[in-house]
GROMACS .gro file of C-alpha atoms in nm:
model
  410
    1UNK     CA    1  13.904  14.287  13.960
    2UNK     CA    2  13.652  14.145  14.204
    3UNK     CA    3  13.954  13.871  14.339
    4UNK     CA    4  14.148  14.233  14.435
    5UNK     CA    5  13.844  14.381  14.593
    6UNK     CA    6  13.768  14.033  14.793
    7UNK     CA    7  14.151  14.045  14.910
    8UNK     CA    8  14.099  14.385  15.056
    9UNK     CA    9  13.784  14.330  15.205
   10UNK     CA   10  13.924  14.012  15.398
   11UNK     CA   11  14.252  14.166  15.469
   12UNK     CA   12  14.036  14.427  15.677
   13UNK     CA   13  13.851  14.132  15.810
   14UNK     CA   14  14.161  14.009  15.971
   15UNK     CA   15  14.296  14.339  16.076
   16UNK     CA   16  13.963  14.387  16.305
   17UNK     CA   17  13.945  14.026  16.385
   18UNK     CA   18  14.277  14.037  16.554
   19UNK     CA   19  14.149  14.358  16.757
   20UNK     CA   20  13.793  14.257  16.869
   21UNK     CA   21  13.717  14.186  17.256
   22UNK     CA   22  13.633  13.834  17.412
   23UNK     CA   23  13.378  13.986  17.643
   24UNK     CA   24  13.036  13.890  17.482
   25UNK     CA   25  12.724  14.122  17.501
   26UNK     CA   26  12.431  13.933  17.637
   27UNK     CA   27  12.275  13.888  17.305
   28UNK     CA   28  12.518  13.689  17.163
   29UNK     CA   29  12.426  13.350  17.281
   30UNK     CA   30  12.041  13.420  17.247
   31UNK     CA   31  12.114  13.418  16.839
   32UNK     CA   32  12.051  13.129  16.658
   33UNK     CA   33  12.368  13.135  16.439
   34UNK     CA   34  12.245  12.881  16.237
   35UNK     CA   35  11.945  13.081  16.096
   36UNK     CA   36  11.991  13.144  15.738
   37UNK     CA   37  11.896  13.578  15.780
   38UNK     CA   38  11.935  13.733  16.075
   39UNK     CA   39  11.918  14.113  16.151
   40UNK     CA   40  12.093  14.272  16.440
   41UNK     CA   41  11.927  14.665  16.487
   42UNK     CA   42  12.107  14.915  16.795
   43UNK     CA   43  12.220  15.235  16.856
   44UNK     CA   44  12.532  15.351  16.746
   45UNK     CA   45  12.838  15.221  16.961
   46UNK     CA   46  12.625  14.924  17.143
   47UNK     CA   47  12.848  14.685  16.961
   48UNK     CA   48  12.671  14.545  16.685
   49UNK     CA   49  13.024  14.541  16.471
   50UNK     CA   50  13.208  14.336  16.762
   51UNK     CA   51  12.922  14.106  16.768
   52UNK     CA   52  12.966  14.010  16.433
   53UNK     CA   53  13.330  13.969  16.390
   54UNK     CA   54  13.319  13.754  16.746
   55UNK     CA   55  13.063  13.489  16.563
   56UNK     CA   56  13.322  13.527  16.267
   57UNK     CA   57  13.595  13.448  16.484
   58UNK     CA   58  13.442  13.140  16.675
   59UNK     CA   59  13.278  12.971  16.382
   60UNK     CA   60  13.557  13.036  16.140
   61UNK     CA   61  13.853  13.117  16.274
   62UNK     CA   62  14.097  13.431  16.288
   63UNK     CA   63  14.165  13.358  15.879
   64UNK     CA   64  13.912  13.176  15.695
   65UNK     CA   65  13.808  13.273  15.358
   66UNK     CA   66  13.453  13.101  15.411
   67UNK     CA   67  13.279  13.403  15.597
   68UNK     CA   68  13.348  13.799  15.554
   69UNK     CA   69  13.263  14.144  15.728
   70UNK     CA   70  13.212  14.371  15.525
   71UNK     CA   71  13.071  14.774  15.574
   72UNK     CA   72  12.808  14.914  15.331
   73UNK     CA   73  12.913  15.268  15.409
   74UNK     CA   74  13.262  15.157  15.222
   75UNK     CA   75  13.305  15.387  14.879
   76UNK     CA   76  13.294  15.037  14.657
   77UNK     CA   77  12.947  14.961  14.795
   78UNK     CA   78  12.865  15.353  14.639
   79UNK     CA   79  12.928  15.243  14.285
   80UNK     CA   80  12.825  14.837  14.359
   81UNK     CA   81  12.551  14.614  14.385
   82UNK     CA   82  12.570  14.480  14.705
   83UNK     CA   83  12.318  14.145  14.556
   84UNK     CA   84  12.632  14.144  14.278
   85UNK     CA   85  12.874  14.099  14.528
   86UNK     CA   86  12.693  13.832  14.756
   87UNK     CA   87  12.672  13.633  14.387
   88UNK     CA   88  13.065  13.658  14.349
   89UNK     CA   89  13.159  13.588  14.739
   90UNK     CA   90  12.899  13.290  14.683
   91UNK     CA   91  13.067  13.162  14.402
   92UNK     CA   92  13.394  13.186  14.554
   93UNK     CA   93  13.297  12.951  14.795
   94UNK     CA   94  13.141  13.181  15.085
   95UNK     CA   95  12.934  13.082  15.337
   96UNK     CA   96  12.852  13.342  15.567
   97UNK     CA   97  12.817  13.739  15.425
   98UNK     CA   98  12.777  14.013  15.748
   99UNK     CA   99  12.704  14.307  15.613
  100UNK     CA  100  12.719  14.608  15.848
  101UNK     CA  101  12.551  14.943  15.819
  102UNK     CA  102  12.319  14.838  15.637
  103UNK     CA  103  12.061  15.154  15.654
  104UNK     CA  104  12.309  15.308  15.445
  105UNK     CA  105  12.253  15.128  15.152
  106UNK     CA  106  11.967  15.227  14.952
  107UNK     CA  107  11.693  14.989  14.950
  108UNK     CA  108  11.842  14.739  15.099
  109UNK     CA  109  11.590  14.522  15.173
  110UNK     CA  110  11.528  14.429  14.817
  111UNK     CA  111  11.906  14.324  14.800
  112UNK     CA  112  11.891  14.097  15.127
  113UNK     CA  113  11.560  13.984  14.972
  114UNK     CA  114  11.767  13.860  14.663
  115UNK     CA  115  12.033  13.682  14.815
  116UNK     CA  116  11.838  13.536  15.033
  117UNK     CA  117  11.615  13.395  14.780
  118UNK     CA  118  11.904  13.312  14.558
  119UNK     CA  119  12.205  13.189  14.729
  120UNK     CA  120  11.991  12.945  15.004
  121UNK     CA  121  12.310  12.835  15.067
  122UNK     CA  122  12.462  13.170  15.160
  123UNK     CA  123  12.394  13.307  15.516
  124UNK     CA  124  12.354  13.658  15.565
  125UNK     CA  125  12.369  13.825  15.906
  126UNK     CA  126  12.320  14.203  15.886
  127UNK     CA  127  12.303  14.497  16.100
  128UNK     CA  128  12.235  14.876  16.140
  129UNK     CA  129  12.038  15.124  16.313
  130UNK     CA  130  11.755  15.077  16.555
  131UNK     CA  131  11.605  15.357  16.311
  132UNK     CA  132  11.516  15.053  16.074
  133UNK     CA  133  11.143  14.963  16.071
  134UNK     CA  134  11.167  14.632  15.902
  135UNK     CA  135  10.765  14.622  15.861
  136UNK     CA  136  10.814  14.933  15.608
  137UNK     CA  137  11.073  14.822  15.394
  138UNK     CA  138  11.026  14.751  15.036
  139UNK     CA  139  11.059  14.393  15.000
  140UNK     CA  140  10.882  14.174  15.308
  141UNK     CA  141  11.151  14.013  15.519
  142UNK     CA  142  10.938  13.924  15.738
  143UNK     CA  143  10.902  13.531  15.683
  144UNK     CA  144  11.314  13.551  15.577
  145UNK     CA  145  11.511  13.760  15.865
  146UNK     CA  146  11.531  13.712  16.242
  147UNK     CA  147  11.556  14.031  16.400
  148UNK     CA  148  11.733  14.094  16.733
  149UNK     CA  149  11.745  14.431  16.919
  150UNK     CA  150  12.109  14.507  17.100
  151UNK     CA  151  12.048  14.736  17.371
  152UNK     CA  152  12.295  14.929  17.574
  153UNK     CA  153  12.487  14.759  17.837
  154UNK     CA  154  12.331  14.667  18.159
  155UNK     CA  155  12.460  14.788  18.521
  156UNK     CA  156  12.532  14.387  18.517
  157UNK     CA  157  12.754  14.387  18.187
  158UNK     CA  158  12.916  14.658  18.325
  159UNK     CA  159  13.027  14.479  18.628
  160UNK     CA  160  13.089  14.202  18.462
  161UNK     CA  161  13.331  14.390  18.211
  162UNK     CA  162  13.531  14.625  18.482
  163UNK     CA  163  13.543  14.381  18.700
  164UNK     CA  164  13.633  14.055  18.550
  165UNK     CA  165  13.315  13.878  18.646
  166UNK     CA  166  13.042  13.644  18.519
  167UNK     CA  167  12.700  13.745  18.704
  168UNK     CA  168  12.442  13.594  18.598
  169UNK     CA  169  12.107  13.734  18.496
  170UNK     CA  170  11.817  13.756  18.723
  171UNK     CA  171  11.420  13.742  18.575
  172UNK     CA  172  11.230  14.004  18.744
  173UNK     CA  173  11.052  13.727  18.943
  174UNK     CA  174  11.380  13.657  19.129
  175UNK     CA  175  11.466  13.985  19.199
  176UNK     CA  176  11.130  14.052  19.365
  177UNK     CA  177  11.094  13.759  19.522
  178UNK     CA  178  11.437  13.706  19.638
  179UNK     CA  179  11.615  14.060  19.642
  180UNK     CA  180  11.752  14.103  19.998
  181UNK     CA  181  11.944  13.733  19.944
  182UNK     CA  182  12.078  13.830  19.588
  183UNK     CA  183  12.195  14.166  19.690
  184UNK     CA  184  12.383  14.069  19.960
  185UNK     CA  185  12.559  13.786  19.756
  186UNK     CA  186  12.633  14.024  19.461
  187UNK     CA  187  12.737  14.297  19.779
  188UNK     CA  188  12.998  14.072  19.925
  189UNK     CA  189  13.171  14.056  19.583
  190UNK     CA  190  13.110  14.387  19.480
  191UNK     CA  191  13.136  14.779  19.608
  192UNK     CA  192  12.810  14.801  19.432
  193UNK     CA  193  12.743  15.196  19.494
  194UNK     CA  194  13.057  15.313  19.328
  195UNK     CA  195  13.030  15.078  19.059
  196UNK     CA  196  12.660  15.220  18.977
  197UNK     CA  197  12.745  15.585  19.031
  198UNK     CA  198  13.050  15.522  18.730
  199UNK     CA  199  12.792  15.339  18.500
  200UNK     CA  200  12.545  15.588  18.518
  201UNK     CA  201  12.777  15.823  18.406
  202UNK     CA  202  13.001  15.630  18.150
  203UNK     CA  203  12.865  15.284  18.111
  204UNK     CA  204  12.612  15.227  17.909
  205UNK     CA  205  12.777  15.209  17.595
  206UNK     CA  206  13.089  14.969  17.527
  207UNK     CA  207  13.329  15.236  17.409
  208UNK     CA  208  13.409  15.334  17.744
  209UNK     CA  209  13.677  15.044  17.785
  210UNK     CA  210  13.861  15.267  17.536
  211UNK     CA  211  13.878  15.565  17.744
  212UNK     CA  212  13.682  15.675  18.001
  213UNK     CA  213  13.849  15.991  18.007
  214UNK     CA  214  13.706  16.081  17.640
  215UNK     CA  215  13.383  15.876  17.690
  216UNK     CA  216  13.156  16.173  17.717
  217UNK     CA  217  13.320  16.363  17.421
  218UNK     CA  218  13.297  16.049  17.267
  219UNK     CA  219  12.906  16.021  17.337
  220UNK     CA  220  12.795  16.350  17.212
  221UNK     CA  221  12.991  16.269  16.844
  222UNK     CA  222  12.737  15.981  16.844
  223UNK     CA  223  12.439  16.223  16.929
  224UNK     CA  224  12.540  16.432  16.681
  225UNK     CA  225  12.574  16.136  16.408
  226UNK     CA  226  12.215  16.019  16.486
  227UNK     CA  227  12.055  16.302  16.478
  228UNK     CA  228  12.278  16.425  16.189
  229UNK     CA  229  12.330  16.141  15.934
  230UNK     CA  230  12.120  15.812  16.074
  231UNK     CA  231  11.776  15.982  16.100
  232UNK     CA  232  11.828  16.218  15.770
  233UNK     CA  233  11.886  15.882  15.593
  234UNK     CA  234  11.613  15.692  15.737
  235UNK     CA  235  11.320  15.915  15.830
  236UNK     CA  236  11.382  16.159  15.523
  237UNK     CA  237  11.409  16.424  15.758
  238UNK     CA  238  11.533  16.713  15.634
  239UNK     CA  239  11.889  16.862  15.679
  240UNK     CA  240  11.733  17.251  15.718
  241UNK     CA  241  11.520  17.062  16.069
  242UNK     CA  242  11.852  16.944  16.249
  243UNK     CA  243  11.893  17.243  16.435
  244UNK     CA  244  11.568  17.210  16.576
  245UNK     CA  245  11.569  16.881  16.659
  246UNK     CA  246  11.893  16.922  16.861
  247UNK     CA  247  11.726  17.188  17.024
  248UNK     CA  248  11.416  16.972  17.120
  249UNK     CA  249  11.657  16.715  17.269
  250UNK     CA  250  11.859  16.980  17.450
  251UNK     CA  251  11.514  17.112  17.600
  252UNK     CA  252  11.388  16.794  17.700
  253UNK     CA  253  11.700  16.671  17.844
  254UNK     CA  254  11.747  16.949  18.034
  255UNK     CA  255  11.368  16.943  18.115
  256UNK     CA  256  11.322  16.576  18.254
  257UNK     CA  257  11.130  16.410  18.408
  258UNK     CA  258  10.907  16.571  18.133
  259UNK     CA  259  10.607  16.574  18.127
  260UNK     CA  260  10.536  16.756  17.818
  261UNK     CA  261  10.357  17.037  17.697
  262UNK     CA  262  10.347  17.028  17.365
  263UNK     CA  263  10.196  17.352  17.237
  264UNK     CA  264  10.479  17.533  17.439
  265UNK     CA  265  10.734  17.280  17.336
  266UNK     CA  266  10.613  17.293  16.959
  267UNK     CA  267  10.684  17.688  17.041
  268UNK     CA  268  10.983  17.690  17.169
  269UNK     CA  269  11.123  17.461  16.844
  270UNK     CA  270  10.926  17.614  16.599
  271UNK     CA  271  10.832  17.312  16.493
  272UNK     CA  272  10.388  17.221  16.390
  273UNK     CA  273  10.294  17.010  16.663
  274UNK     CA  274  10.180  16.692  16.410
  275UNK     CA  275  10.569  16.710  16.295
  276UNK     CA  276  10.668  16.704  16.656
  277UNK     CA  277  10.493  16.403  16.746
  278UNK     CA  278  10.659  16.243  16.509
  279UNK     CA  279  11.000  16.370  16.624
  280UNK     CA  280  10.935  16.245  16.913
  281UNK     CA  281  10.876  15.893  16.834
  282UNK     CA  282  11.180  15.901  16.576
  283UNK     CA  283  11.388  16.011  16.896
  284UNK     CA  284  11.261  15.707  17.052
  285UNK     CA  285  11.288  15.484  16.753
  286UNK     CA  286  11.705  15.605  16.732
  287UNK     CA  287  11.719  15.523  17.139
  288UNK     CA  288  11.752  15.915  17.205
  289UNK     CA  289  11.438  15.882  17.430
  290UNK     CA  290  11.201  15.678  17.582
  291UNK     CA  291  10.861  15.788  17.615
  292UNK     CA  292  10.598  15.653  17.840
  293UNK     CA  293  10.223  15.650  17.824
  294UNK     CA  294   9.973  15.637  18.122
  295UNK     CA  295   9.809  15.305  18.169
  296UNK     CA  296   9.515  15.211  17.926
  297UNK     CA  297   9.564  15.522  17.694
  298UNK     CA  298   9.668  15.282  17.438
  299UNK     CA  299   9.945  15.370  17.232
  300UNK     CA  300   9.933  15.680  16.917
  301UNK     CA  301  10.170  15.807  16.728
  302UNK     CA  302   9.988  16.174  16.692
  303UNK     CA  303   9.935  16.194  17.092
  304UNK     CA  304  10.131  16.331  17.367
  305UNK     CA  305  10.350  16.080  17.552
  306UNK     CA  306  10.267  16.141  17.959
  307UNK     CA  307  10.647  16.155  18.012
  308UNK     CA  308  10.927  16.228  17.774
  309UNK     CA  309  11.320  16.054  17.937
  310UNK     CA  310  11.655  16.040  17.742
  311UNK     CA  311  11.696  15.693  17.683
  312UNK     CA  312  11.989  15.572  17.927
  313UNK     CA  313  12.126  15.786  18.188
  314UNK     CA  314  12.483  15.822  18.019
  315UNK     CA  315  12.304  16.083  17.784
  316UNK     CA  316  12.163  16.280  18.046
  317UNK     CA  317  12.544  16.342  18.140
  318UNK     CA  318  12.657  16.388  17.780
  319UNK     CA  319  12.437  16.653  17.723
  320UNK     CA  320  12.296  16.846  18.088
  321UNK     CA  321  12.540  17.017  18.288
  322UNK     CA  322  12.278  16.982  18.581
  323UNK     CA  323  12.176  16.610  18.659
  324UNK     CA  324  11.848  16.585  18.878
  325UNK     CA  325  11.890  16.291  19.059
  326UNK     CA  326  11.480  16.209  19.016
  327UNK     CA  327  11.451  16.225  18.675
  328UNK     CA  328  11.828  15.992  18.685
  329UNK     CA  329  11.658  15.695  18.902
  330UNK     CA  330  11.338  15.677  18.688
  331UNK     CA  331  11.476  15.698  18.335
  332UNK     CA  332  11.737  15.402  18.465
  333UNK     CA  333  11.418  15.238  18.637
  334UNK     CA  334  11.248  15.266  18.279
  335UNK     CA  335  11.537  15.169  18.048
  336UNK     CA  336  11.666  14.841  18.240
  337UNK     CA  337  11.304  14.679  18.209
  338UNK     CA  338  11.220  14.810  17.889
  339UNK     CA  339  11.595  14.673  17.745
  340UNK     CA  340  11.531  14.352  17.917
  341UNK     CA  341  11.165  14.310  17.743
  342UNK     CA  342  11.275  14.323  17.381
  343UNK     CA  343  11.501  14.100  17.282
  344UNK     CA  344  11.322  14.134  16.952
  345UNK     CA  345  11.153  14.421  16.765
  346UNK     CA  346  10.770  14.429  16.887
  347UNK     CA  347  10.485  14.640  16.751
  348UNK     CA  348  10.417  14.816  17.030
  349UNK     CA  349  10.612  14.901  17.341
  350UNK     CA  350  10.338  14.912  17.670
  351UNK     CA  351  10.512  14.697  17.902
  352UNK     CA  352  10.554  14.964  18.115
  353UNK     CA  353  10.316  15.277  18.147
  354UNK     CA  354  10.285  15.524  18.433
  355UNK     CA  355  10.009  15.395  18.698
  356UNK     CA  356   9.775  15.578  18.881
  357UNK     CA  357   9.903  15.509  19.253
  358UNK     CA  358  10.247  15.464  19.222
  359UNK     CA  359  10.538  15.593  18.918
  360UNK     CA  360  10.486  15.253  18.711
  361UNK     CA  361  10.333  14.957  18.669
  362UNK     CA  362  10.489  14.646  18.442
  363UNK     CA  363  10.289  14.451  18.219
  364UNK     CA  364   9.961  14.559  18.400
  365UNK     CA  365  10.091  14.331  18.706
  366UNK     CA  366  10.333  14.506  18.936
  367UNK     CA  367  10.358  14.843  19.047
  368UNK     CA  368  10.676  15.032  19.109
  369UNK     CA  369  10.744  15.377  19.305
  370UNK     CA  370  11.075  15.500  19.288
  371UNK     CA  371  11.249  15.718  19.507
  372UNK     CA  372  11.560  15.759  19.736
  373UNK     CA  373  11.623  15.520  20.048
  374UNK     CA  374  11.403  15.708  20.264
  375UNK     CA  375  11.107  15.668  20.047
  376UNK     CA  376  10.738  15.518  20.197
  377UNK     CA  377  10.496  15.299  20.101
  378UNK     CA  378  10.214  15.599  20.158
  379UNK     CA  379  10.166  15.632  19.751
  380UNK     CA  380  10.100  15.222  19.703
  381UNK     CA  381   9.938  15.177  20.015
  382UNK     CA  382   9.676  14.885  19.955
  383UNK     CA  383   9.817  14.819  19.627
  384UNK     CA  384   9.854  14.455  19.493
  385UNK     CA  385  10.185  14.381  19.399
  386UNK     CA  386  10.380  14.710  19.475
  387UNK     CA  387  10.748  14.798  19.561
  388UNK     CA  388  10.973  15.055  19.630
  389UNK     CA  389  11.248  15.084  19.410
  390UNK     CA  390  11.488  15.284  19.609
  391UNK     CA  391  11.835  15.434  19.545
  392UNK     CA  392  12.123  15.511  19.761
  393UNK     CA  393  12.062  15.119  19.974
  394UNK     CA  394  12.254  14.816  19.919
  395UNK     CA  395  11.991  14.634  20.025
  396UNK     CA  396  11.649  14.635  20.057
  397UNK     CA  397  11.372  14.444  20.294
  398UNK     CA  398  11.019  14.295  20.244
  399UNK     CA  399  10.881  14.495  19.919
  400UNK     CA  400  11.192  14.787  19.948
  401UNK     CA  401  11.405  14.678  19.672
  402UNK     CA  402  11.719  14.839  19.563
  403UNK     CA  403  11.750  15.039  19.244
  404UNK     CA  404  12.109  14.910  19.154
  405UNK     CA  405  11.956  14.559  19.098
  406UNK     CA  406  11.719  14.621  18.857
  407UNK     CA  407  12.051  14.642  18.641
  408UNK     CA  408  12.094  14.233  18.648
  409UNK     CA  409  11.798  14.190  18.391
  410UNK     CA  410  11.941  14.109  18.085
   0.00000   0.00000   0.00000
């Protein structure tokens, strides 16, 4: 019986195999393949799935019976031990397991646990939603599994993707130090206003190479399968609060830049302002939102954020008939450096809060305003370390930086 259900597994193996892209994601050669557990956590539709069956491919070939994909969200895996089947894919001879959707499978960590302590000879790569909070599962993985974040395309890997190209990334150093000379390379090559106008609107997630024509459609299906299945399952949230939570991300995306009230907000949901709080950060936690904090508040779950964005810019379209352009270059502004700083899962996210002269300020070193290409240095005057980010400019001069560029880092 398990030889048939093997057979089938890998026969679906090679069916997606033969399908999946060449185009790497930029965390694919920061992963240690080598590493004995890793853990790969992202929205929906970043990619996670290709990025797995492309180490599959490379390592193993299109064929090879010596490392297999397989989906915890399959039926079998509703009637299986998933620790079971690691045993009898061990035993067979396997090497590798990659087990995808992993949140889906109750208690998992317990399982990975168990084959990691068991098989040492068994790799296991798995991945599922940024939802996860490895720190509260039930067995500790933290001395076992590496953990990666996968982030939404960059305004680079979009380039890079639509237009055939390899740029390369560029630390924030570089950029500030060096931004009118890289823009104007990357500008010869490039029509670099167009290109960030159509990734604004349908870039950010890798499913637009499928159709761009669907990609929005496409975009508010995964909304709706966060905030529908994916946080139910992890948060325990229940089904009767959906409603409410779609309305609280309708109202702030319609709403942003928000800086939120939350008595009138907890109103308007009727939801009890402790439980909204914690919507809030689950929102963030399943990359619906990203919410900032002024500088030195420190960070609390059960207090307001100072300013409430959707995540990437993409969903702003996806859901608000009405896009203000403000709210648009700040949440991009905000998402690019954030993406770029966590490469891995961290504690606490305060590498950028809002500043007190100025919009931001990064790793309590540089401050940012952002604004459109007219905009002066009047709110950072005497400021150490301060730019303008602005939009709408190719490129920039002295501490007048383009916004499009910020996009090359990751």
């Amino acid at each position: 019986m398990i030889i048939i259900v093997m057979e089938s597994f890998f026969r679906e193996q090679y069916r997606l195999i033969a399908s999946v892209s060449a185009v790497k994601r930029y965390l694919y050669s920061s992963i240690d393949w080598s590493e004995r557990c890793i853990g790969i956590l992202g929205a929906r539709g970043t990619g996670k799935t290709t990025l797995m069956l492309q180490h599959v491919r490379d390592r193993y070939g299109d064929t090879s019976d010596r490392a297999l994909y397989i989906s915890v969200d399959s039926p079998y895996f509703q009637a299986h031990n998933l620790f079971e089947f690691a045993r009898d894919f061990h035993q067979f001879g396997g090497e590798l397991l990659l087990v995808d959707e992993i949140h889906k499978y109750p208690d998992w960590s317990l399982d990975i646990k168990a084959i990691y302590d068991s098989f040492p000879k068994l790799n296991v790569v798995f991945s599922g939603s940024s939802l996860l909070q490895i720190s509260k599962q039930k067995a500790d993985l933290s001395r076992r599994a590496i953990i990666f974040n996968l982030h939404g395309l960059s305004f680079r890997e979009y380039v890079n993707f639509t237009q055939a190209k390899e740029f390369a990334v560029f630390s924030l150093e570089d950029i500030l130090a060096h931004h009118r000379q890289i823009a104007e390379t990357l500008c010869g090559e490039i029509t670099v206003r167009k290109l960030f106008r159509d990734y604004q609107q349908i870039g950010y997630y890798p499913f637009f190479l499928e159709s761009k024509g669907t990609y929005l459609y496409r975009l508010r299906e995964v909304i709706n399968h966060i905030l529908e299945v994916d946080l139910p399952l992890v948060h325990r949230i229940e089904v009767r609060q959906l409603s409410k939570l779609k309305k609280l991300l309708y109202l702030l995306a319609t709403s942003v830049p928000f800086t939120p009230n939350i008595s009138k907000l907890a109103e308007a949901t009727e939801i009890s302002r402790p439980r909204l709080y914690e919507y809030l950060e689950s929102l963030q936690d399943a990359n619906l939102l990203n919410l900032v904090r002024s500088q030195g508040r420190g960070y609390e779950v059960l207090t307001k954020p100072d300013k409430i964005y959707l995540e990437n810019s993409n969903l702003m379209y996806a859901i608000s008939e009405n896009v203000n352009i403000g709210a648009l270059r700040e949440l991009f502004f905000v998402n690019q450096l954030r993406n770029a700083s966590a490469l891995h899962p961290g504690l606490v996210d305060n590498t950028i809060e809002l500043s007190a002269k100025g919009d931001f300020i990064f790793k309590s070193q540089y401050t940012f305003e952002i604004g459109g290409k007219g905009k002066g240095f009047r709110q950072i005057s005497g400021v150490e370390n301060s730019f303008i980010v602005a939009d709408d400019i190719e490129t920039g001069f002295q501490n007048k930086i383009p916004l499009w560029l910020f996009g090359f880092l990751y």
